[in-house]
Coordinates of C-alpha atoms and ligand atoms in Angstrom, one line a residue:
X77 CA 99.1 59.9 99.8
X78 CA 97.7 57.9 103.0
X79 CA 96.6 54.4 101.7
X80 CA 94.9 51.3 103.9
X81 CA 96.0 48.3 102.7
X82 CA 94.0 45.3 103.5
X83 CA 95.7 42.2 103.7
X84 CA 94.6 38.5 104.7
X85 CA 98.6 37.2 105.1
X86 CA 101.9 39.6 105.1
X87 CA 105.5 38.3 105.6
X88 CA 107.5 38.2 108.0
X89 CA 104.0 38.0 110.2
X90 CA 101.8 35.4 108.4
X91 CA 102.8 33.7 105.4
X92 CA 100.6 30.5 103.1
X93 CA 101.7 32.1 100.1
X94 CA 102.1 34.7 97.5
X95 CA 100.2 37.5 98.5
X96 CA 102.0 37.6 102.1
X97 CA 105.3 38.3 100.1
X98 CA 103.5 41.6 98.4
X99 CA 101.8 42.2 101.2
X100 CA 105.1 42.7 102.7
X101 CA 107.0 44.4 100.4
X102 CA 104.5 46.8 98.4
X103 CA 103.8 48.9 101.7
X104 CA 107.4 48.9 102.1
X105 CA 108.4 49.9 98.5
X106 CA 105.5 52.5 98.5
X107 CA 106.4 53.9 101.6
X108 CA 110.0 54.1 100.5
X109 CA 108.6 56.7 97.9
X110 CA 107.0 58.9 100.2
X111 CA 103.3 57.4 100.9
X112 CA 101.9 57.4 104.4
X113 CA 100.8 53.6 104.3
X114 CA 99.1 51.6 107.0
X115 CA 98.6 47.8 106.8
X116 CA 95.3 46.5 108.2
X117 CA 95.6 42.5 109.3
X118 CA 93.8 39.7 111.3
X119 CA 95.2 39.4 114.9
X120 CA 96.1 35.6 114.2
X121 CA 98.6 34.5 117.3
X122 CA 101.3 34.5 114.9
X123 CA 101.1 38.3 113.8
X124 CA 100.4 39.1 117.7
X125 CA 103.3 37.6 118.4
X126 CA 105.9 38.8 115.9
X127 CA 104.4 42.5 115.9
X128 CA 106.5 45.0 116.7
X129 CA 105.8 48.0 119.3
X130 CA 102.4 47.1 119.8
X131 CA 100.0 50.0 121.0
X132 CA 96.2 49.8 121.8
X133 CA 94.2 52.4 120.0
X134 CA 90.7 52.0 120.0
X135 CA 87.8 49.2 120.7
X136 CA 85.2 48.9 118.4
X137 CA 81.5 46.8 119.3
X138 CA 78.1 46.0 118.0
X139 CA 80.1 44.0 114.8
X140 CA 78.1 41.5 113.3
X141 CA 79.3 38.5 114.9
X142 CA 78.0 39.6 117.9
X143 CA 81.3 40.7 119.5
X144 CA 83.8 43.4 120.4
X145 CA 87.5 43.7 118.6
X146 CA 90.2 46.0 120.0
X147 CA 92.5 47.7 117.3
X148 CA 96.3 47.8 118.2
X149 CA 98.7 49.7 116.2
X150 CA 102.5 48.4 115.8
X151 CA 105.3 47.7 113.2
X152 CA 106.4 45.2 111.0
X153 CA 109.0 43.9 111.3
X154 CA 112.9 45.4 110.0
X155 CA 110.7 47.6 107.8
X156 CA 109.0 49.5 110.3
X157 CA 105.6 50.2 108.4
X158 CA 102.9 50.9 110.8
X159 CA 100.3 47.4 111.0
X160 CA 97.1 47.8 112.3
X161 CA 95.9 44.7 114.2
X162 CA 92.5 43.8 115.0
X163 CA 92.4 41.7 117.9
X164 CA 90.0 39.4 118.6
X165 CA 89.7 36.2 120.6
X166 CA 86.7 34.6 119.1
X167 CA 87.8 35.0 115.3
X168 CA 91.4 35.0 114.9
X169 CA 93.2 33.4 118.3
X170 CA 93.3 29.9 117.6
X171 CA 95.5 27.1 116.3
X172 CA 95.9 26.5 112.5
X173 CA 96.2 28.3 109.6
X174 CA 94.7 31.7 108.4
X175 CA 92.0 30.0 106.1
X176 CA 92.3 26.6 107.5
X177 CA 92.3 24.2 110.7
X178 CA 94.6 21.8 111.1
X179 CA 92.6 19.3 109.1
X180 CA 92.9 21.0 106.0
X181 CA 89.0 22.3 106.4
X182 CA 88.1 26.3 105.9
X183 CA 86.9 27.3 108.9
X184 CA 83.2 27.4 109.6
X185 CA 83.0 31.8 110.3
X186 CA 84.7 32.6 107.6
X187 CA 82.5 34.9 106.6
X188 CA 82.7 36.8 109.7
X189 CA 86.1 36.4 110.5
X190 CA 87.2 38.5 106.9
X191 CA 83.5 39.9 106.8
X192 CA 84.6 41.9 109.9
X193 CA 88.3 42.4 108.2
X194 CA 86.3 43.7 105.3
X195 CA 83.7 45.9 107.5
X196 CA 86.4 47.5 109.7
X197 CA 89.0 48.5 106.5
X198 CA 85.6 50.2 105.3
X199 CA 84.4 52.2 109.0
X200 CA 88.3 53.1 109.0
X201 CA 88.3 55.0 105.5
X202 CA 86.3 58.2 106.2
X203 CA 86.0 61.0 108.3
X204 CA 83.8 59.4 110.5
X205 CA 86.2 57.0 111.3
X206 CA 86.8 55.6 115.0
X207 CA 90.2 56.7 114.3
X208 CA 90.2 60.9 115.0
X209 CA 93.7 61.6 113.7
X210 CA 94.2 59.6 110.1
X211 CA 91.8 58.3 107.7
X212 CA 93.1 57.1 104.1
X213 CA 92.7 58.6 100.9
X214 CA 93.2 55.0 99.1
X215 CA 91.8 52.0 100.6
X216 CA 94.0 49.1 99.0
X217 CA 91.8 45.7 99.2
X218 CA 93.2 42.3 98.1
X219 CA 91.4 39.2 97.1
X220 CA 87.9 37.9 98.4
X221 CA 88.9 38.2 101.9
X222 CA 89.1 42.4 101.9
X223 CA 86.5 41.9 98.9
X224 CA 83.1 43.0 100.9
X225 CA 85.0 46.1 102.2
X226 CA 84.3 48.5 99.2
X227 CA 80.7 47.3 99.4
X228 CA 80.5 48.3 103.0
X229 CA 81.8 51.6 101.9
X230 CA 79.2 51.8 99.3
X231 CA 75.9 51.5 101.7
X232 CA 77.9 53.7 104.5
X233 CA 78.1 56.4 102.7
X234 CA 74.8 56.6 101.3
X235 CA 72.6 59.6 101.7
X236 CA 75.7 60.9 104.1
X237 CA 76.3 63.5 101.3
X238 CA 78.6 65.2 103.6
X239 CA 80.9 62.4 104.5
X240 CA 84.5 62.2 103.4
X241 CA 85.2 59.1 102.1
X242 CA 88.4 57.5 100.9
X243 CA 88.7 55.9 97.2
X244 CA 88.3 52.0 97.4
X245 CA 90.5 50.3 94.8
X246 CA 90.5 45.9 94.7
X247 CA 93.8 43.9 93.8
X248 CA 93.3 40.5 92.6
X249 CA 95.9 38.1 93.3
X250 CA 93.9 34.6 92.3
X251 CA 90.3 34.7 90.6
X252 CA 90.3 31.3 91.4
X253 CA 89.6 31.9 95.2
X254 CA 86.1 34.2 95.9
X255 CA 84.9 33.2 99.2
X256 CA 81.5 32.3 98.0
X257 CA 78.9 31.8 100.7
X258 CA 75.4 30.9 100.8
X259 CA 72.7 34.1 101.1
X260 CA 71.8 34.4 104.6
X261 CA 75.2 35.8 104.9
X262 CA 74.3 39.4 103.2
X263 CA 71.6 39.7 106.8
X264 CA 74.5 38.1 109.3
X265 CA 77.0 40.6 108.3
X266 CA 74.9 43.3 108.1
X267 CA 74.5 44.2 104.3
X268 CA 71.2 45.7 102.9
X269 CA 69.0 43.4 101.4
X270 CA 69.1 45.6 98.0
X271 CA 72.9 44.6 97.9
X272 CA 71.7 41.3 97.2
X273 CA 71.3 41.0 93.5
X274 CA 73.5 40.9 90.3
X275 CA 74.2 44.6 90.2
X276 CA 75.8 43.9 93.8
X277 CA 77.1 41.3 95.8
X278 CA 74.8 38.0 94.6
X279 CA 76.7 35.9 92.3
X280 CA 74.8 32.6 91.0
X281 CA 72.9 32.1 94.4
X282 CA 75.6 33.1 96.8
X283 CA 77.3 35.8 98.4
X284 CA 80.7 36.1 97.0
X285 CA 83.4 38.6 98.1
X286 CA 85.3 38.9 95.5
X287 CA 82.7 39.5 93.0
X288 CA 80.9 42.6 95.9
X289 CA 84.7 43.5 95.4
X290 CA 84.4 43.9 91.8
X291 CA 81.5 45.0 91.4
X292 CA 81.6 47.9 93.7
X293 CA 85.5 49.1 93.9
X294 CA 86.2 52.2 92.5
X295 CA 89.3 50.8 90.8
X296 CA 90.5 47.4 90.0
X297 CA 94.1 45.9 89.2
X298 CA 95.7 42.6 89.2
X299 CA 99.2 41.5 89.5
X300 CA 100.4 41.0 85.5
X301 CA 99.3 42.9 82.3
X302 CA 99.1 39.5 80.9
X303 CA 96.8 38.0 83.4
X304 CA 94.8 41.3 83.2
X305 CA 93.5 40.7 79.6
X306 CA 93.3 36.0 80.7
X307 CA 90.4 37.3 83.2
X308 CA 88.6 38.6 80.4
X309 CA 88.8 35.5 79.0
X310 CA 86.6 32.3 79.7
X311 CA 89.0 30.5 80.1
X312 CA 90.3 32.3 83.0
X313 CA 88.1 34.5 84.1
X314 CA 86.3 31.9 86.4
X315 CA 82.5 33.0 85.9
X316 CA 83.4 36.8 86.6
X317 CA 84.8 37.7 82.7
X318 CA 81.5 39.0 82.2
X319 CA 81.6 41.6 84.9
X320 CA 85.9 41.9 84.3
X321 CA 84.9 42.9 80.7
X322 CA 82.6 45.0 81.2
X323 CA 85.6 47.1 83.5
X324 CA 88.0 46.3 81.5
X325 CA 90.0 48.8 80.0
X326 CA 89.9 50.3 83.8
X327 CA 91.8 46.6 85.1
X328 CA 95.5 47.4 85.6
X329 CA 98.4 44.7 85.6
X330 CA 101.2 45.3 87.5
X331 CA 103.7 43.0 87.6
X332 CA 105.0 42.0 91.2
X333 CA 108.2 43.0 92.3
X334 CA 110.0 40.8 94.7
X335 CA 111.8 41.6 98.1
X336 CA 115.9 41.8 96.9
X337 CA 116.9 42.2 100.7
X338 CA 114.3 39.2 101.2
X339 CA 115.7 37.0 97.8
X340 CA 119.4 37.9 97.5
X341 CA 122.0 34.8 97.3
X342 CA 124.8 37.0 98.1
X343 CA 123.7 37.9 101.5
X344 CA 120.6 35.0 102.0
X345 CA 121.3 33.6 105.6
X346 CA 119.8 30.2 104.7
X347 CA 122.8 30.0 102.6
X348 CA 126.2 27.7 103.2
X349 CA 128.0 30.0 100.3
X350 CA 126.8 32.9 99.3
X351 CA 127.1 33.9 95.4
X352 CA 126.3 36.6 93.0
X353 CA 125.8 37.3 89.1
X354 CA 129.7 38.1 89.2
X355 CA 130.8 35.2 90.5
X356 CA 128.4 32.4 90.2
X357 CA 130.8 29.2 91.5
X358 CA 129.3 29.5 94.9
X359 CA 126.1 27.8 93.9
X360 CA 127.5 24.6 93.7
X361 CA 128.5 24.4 97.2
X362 CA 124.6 25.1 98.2
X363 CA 123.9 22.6 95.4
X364 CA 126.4 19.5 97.5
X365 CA 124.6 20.4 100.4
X366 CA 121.1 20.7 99.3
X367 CA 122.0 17.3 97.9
X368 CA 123.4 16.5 101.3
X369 CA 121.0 17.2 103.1
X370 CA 117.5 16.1 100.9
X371 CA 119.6 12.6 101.0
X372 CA 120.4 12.9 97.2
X373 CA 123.1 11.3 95.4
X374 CA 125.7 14.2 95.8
X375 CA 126.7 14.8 92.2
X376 CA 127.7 18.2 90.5
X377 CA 127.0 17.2 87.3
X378 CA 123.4 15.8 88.1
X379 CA 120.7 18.7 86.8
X380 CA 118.7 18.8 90.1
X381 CA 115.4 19.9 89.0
X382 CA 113.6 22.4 92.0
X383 CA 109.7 22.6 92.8
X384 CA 108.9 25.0 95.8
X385 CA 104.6 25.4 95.8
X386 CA 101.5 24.5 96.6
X387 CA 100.7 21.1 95.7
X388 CA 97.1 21.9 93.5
X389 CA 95.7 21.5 89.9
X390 CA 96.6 25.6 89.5
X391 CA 100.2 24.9 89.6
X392 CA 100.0 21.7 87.1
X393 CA 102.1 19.6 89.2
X394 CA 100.2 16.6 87.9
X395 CA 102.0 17.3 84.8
X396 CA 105.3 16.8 86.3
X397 CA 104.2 13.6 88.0
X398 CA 103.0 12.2 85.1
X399 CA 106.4 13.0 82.8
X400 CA 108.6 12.4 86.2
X401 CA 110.0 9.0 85.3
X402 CA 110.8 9.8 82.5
X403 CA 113.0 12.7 83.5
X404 CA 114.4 10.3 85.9
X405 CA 115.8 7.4 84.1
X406 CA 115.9 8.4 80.7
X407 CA 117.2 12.3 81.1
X408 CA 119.3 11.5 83.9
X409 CA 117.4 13.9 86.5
X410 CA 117.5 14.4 90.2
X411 CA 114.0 15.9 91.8
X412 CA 113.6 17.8 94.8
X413 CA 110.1 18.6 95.8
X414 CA 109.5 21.3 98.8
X415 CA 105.2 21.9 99.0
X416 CA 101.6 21.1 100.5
X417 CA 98.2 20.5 99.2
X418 CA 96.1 18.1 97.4
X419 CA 96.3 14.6 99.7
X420 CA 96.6 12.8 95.7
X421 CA 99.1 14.9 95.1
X422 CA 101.3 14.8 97.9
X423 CA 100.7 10.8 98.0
X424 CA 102.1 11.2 94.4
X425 CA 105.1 12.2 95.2
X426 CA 105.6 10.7 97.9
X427 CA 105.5 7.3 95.9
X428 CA 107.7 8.9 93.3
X429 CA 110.7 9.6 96.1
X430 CA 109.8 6.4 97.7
X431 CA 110.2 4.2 94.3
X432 CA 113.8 6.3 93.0
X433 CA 114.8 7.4 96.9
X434 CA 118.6 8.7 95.5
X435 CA 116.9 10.5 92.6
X436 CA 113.9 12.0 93.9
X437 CA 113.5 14.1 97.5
X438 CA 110.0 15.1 98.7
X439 CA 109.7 17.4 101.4
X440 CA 105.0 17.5 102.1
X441 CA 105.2 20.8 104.6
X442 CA 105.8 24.3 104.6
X443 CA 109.6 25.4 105.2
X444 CA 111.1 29.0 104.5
X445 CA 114.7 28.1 105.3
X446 CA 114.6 24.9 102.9
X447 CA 112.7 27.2 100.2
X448 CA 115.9 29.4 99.8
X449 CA 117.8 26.5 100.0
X450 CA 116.3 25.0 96.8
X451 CA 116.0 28.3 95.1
X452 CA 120.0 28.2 95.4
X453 CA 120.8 24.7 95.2
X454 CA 119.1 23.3 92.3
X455 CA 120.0 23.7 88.7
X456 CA 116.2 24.6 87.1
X457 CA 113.2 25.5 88.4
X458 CA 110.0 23.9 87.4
X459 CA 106.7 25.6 87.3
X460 CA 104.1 24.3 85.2
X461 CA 101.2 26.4 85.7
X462 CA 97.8 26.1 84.2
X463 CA 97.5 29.7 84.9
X464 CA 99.5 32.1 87.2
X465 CA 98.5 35.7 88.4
X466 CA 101.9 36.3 88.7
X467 CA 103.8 34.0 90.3
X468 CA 107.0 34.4 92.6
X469 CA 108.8 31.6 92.6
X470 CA 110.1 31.6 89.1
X471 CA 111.4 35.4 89.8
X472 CA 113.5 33.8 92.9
X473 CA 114.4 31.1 90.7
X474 CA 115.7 33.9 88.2
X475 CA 117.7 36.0 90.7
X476 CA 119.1 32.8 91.8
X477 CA 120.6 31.7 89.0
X478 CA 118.0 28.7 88.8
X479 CA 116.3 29.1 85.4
X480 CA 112.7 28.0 85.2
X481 CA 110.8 26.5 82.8
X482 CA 107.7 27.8 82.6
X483 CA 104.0 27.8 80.7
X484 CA 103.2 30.5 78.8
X485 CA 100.5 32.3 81.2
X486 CA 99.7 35.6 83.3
X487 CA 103.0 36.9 85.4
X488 CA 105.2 33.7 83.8
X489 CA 105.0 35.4 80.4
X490 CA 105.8 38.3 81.8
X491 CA 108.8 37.7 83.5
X492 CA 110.6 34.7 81.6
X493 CA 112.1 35.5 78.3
X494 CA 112.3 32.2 76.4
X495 CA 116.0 30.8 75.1
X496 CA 116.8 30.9 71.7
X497 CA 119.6 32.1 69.2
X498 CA 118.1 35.4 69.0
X499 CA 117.3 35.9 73.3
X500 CA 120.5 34.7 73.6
X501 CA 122.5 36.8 71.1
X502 CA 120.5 40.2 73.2
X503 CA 120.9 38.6 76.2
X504 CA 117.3 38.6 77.3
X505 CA 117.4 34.6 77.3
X506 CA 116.2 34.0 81.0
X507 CA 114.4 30.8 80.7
X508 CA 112.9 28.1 79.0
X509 CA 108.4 28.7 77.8
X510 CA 106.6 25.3 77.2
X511 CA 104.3 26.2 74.2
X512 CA 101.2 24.1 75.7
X513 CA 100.5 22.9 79.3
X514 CA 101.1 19.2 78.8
X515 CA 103.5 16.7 80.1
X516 CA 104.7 16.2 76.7
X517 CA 105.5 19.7 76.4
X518 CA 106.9 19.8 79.7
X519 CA 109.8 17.4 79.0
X520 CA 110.5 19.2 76.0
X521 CA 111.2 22.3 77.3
X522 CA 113.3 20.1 80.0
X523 CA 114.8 18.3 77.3
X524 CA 116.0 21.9 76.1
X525 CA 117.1 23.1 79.3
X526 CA 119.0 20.1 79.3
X527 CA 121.1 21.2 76.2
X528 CA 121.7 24.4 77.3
X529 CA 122.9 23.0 80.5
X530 CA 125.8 20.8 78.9
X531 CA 127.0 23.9 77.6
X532 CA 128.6 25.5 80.3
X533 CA 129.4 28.6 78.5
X534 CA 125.9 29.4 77.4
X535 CA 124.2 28.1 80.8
X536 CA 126.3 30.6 82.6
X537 CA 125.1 33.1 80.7
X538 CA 121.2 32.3 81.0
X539 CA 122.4 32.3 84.8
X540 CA 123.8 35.7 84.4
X541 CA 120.7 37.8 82.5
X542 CA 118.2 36.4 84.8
X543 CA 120.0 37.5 88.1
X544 CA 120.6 40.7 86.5
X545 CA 117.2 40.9 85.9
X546 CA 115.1 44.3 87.5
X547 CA 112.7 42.7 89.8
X548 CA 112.6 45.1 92.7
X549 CA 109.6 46.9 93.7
X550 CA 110.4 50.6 92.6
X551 CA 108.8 49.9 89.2
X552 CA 106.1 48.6 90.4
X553 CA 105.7 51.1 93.4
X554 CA 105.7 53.9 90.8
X555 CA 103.3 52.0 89.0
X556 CA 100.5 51.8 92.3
X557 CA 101.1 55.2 92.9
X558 CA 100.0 56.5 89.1
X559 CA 97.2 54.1 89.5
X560 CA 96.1 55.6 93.1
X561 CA 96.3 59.4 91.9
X562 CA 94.3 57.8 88.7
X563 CA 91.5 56.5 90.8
X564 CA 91.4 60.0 93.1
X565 CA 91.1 61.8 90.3
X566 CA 88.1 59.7 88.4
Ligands
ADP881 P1 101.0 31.3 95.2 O1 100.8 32.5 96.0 O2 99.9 31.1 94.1 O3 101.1 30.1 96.0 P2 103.5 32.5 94.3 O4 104.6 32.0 93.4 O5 103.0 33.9 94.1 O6 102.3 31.4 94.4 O7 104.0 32.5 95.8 C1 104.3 31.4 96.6 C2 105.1 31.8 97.8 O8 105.0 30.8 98.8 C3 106.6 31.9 97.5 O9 107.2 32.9 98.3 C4 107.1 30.5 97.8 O10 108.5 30.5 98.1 C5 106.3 30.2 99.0 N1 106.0 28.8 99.2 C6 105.1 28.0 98.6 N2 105.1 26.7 99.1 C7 106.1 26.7 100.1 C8 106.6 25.8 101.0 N3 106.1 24.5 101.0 N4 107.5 26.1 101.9 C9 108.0 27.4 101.9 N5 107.6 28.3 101.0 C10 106.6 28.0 100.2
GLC882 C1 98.4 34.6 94.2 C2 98.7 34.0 92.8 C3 100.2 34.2 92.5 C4 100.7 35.6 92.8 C5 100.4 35.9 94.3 C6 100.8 37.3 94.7 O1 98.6 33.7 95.2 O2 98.4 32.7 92.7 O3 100.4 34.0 91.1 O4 102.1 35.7 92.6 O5 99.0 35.8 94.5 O6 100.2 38.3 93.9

């Protein structure tokens, strides 16, 4: 099976958040099973810089912002999967983030900076490809910023009855983002007119990728069964449940896996002591240096409550402001805060450490090394969100022995088994599930945490079935595979 897969961010090359980690690991998992799979990937200085083996292998003009790109082939990284890179000066080479300038502000082309992305994935998945010697049979999209690329397959292959074309399928990672742009877009990046309308790429007066994405992909998944049936939903579905319904016994959720060579404590080199489900008495050495070193109070007994994340309404980390103090004084909580976003937010919590400085630790940036660090070192892992694709962190937080406690929501529900007698007595007891997403909800289910926590015994074994937990890829690898023969075959 040869599959493209379109990505916006992959780790170890570029990284804001969670769809770098799958877009470093799926390839990986999937190659591991036999797939031929090549990552395609803006030339930001970052991913020129860290790619391995680079290679020039074509040039490619006359793209709709008026310019030239060269394609370079290379490696990632330790796990050798073969990157394709498109280089080009004028959209990717410059200071900042992948979405973002330093300000904080999208930047002004983004529509041709991931409409280009978009269009190149789609002239690279047929036979008529600049590319003579492989062309995909899948091509793997994820979120907005690949989302125009099955619609550029769509009008290519029009009328060419003889062409070859490769099956287009669309991940979505976070509804919430769908690079929505106004109209005279569809004519500046070189889409027919016709595509302009509801049955294409026009959604309420705009362009939007990620609805072209939907609407025209010849499959469509998304990263949890539970989040798959939310975006049918109002509630979730962000203005697009209409269009998910109407697809939606074809929507697959599969649960993210997680990178175990990436997220393992007993080899993690961010680590002072390394420690494993066997042996668990290691964490509290990370713990008295996390404490250490995030100018805490250094006290074993302490519960040191973890946040690693982006600092937005998403992730209901105004929740945990509001119900903070009260953790604080009256439960006898430490804090430690590593994340970026919202300017309130960050303010927030800035106040917070500045107001209870031996309790509270507030790190505003992004840091990988620190992020393991907390993983290990703190006692529970907090992550409140008002909805969650799939979420990460609370899976690191498992395998690290750092229970989290959790909303009830997409890829949280389905990877955090709630404590109780009976979890406990069959050992799936993993976590702790708020039952609404309020701050009164959240210091109950800290409150419970809490309990458990005093009780060494039982703590140690909520430790234990969460880093036993399966969350590598293979599952899930096996999973994309059935789904891309299932797409071939439509
Ligand atoms: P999302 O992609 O919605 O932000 P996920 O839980 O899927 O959420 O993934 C977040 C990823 O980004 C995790 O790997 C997490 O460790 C990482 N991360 C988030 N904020 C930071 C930060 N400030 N420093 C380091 N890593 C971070
Ligand atoms: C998005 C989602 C997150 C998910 C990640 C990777 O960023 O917000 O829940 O884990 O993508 O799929």
């Amino acid at each position: 099976m040869r599959i493209l897969f379109v990505t916006s961010e992959a780790f170890p090359l570029i990284k804001t958040g969670g769809l770098a980690d799958v877009s470093g690991s799926l390839p990986a998992a999937l190659q591991a099973i036999g797939a031929d799979v090549r990552i395609l990937i803006p030339g930001y200085p970052a991913v020129l810089d860290k790619l391995v083996n680079p290679t020039f292998l074509t040039t490619i003009s006359n793209l709709p912002h008026d310019g030239t790109i060269n394609l370079i082939i290379g490696e990632m990284p330790e796990t050798k999967v073969p990157v394709m890179v498109i280089e080009s000066a004028g959209l990717y080479q410059r200071n900042g983030g992948p979405y973002v300038d330093s300000t904080g502000k999208d930047w002004e082309d983004n529509p041709y900076r991931f409409g280009t992305l978009s269009l190149v994935a789609a002239m690279l998945s047929s036979d008529q490809s600049p590319l003579k010697d492989w062309s995909p049979e899948i091509t793997h999209c994820n979120d907005w910023q690949s989302g125009l690329t099955p619609a550029f397959m769509h009008f290519m292959s029009a009328g060419r009855t003889k062409m070859k074309q490769a099956k287009s399928l669309l991940s979505i990672h976070n509804l919430a983002f769908q690079g929505s742009y106004s109209a005279d877009w569809v004519k500046r990046l070189g889409l027919p007119a016709e595509s302009y309308q509801i049955n294409g790429v026009e959604y309420y007066g705009q362009l939007s990728f990620l609805k072209a994405g939907i609407f025209y992909a010849d499959g469509l998944s998304t990263v949890s069964p539970t989040y798959a049936k939310e975006i049918q939903t109002e509630a979730y579905g962000f203005g697009m449940q209409g269009l998910l319904t109407a697809r939606g016994t074809e929507i697959h959720g599969i649960l993210n896996g997680l990178d175990t060579h990436e997220w393992n404590p007993a080899i993690d080199p961010h680590l002072v002591q390394h420690y494993d489900a066997d042996n668990i008495t290691g964490k509290q050495v990370v713990k008295k240096m996390l404490q250490t070193k995030l100018r805490l109070k250094v006290e074993a007994n302490t519960p040191l409550l973890g946040v690693v994340s982006r600092l937005t309404h998403q992730k209901g980390l105004d929740m945990l402001s509001a119900c903070a103090e009260t953790l604080i004084t009256q439960y006898g909580c430490q804090l430690a805060v590593l994340g970026s976003g919202d300017a309130s937010f960050e303010q927030g919590y800035r106040d917070l450490s500045r107001r209870f400085p031996d309790q509270v630790s507030v790190t505003i940036g992004y840091n990988e090394a620190l992020s393991h660090q907390m993983m290990a070192g703190c006692d529970i892992f907090i992550m409140p969100s008002r909805f969650e694709p799939c979420g990460l962190n609370q899976m690191y937080g498992l395998r690290y022995g750092t229970p989290p406690v959790v909303t009830y929501t997409g890829g949280l529900a389905d990877s955090v088994q709630d404590t109780n007698e009976d979890s406990l007595n069959n050992k799936t007891a993993t976590g702790f599930v708020m039952k609404k997403a309020d701050a009164n909800d959240l210091v109950s289910a800290v409150s419970k945490a809490l309990g458990y926590y005093q009780d060494k015994k039982t703590w140690k074994k909520i430790q234990e079935n969460g880093m036993r937990q399966n969350l590598d890829w293979s599952r899930s690898a096996k999973a994309y595979m059935r789904m891309y023969e299932e797409i071939l075959h439509k």
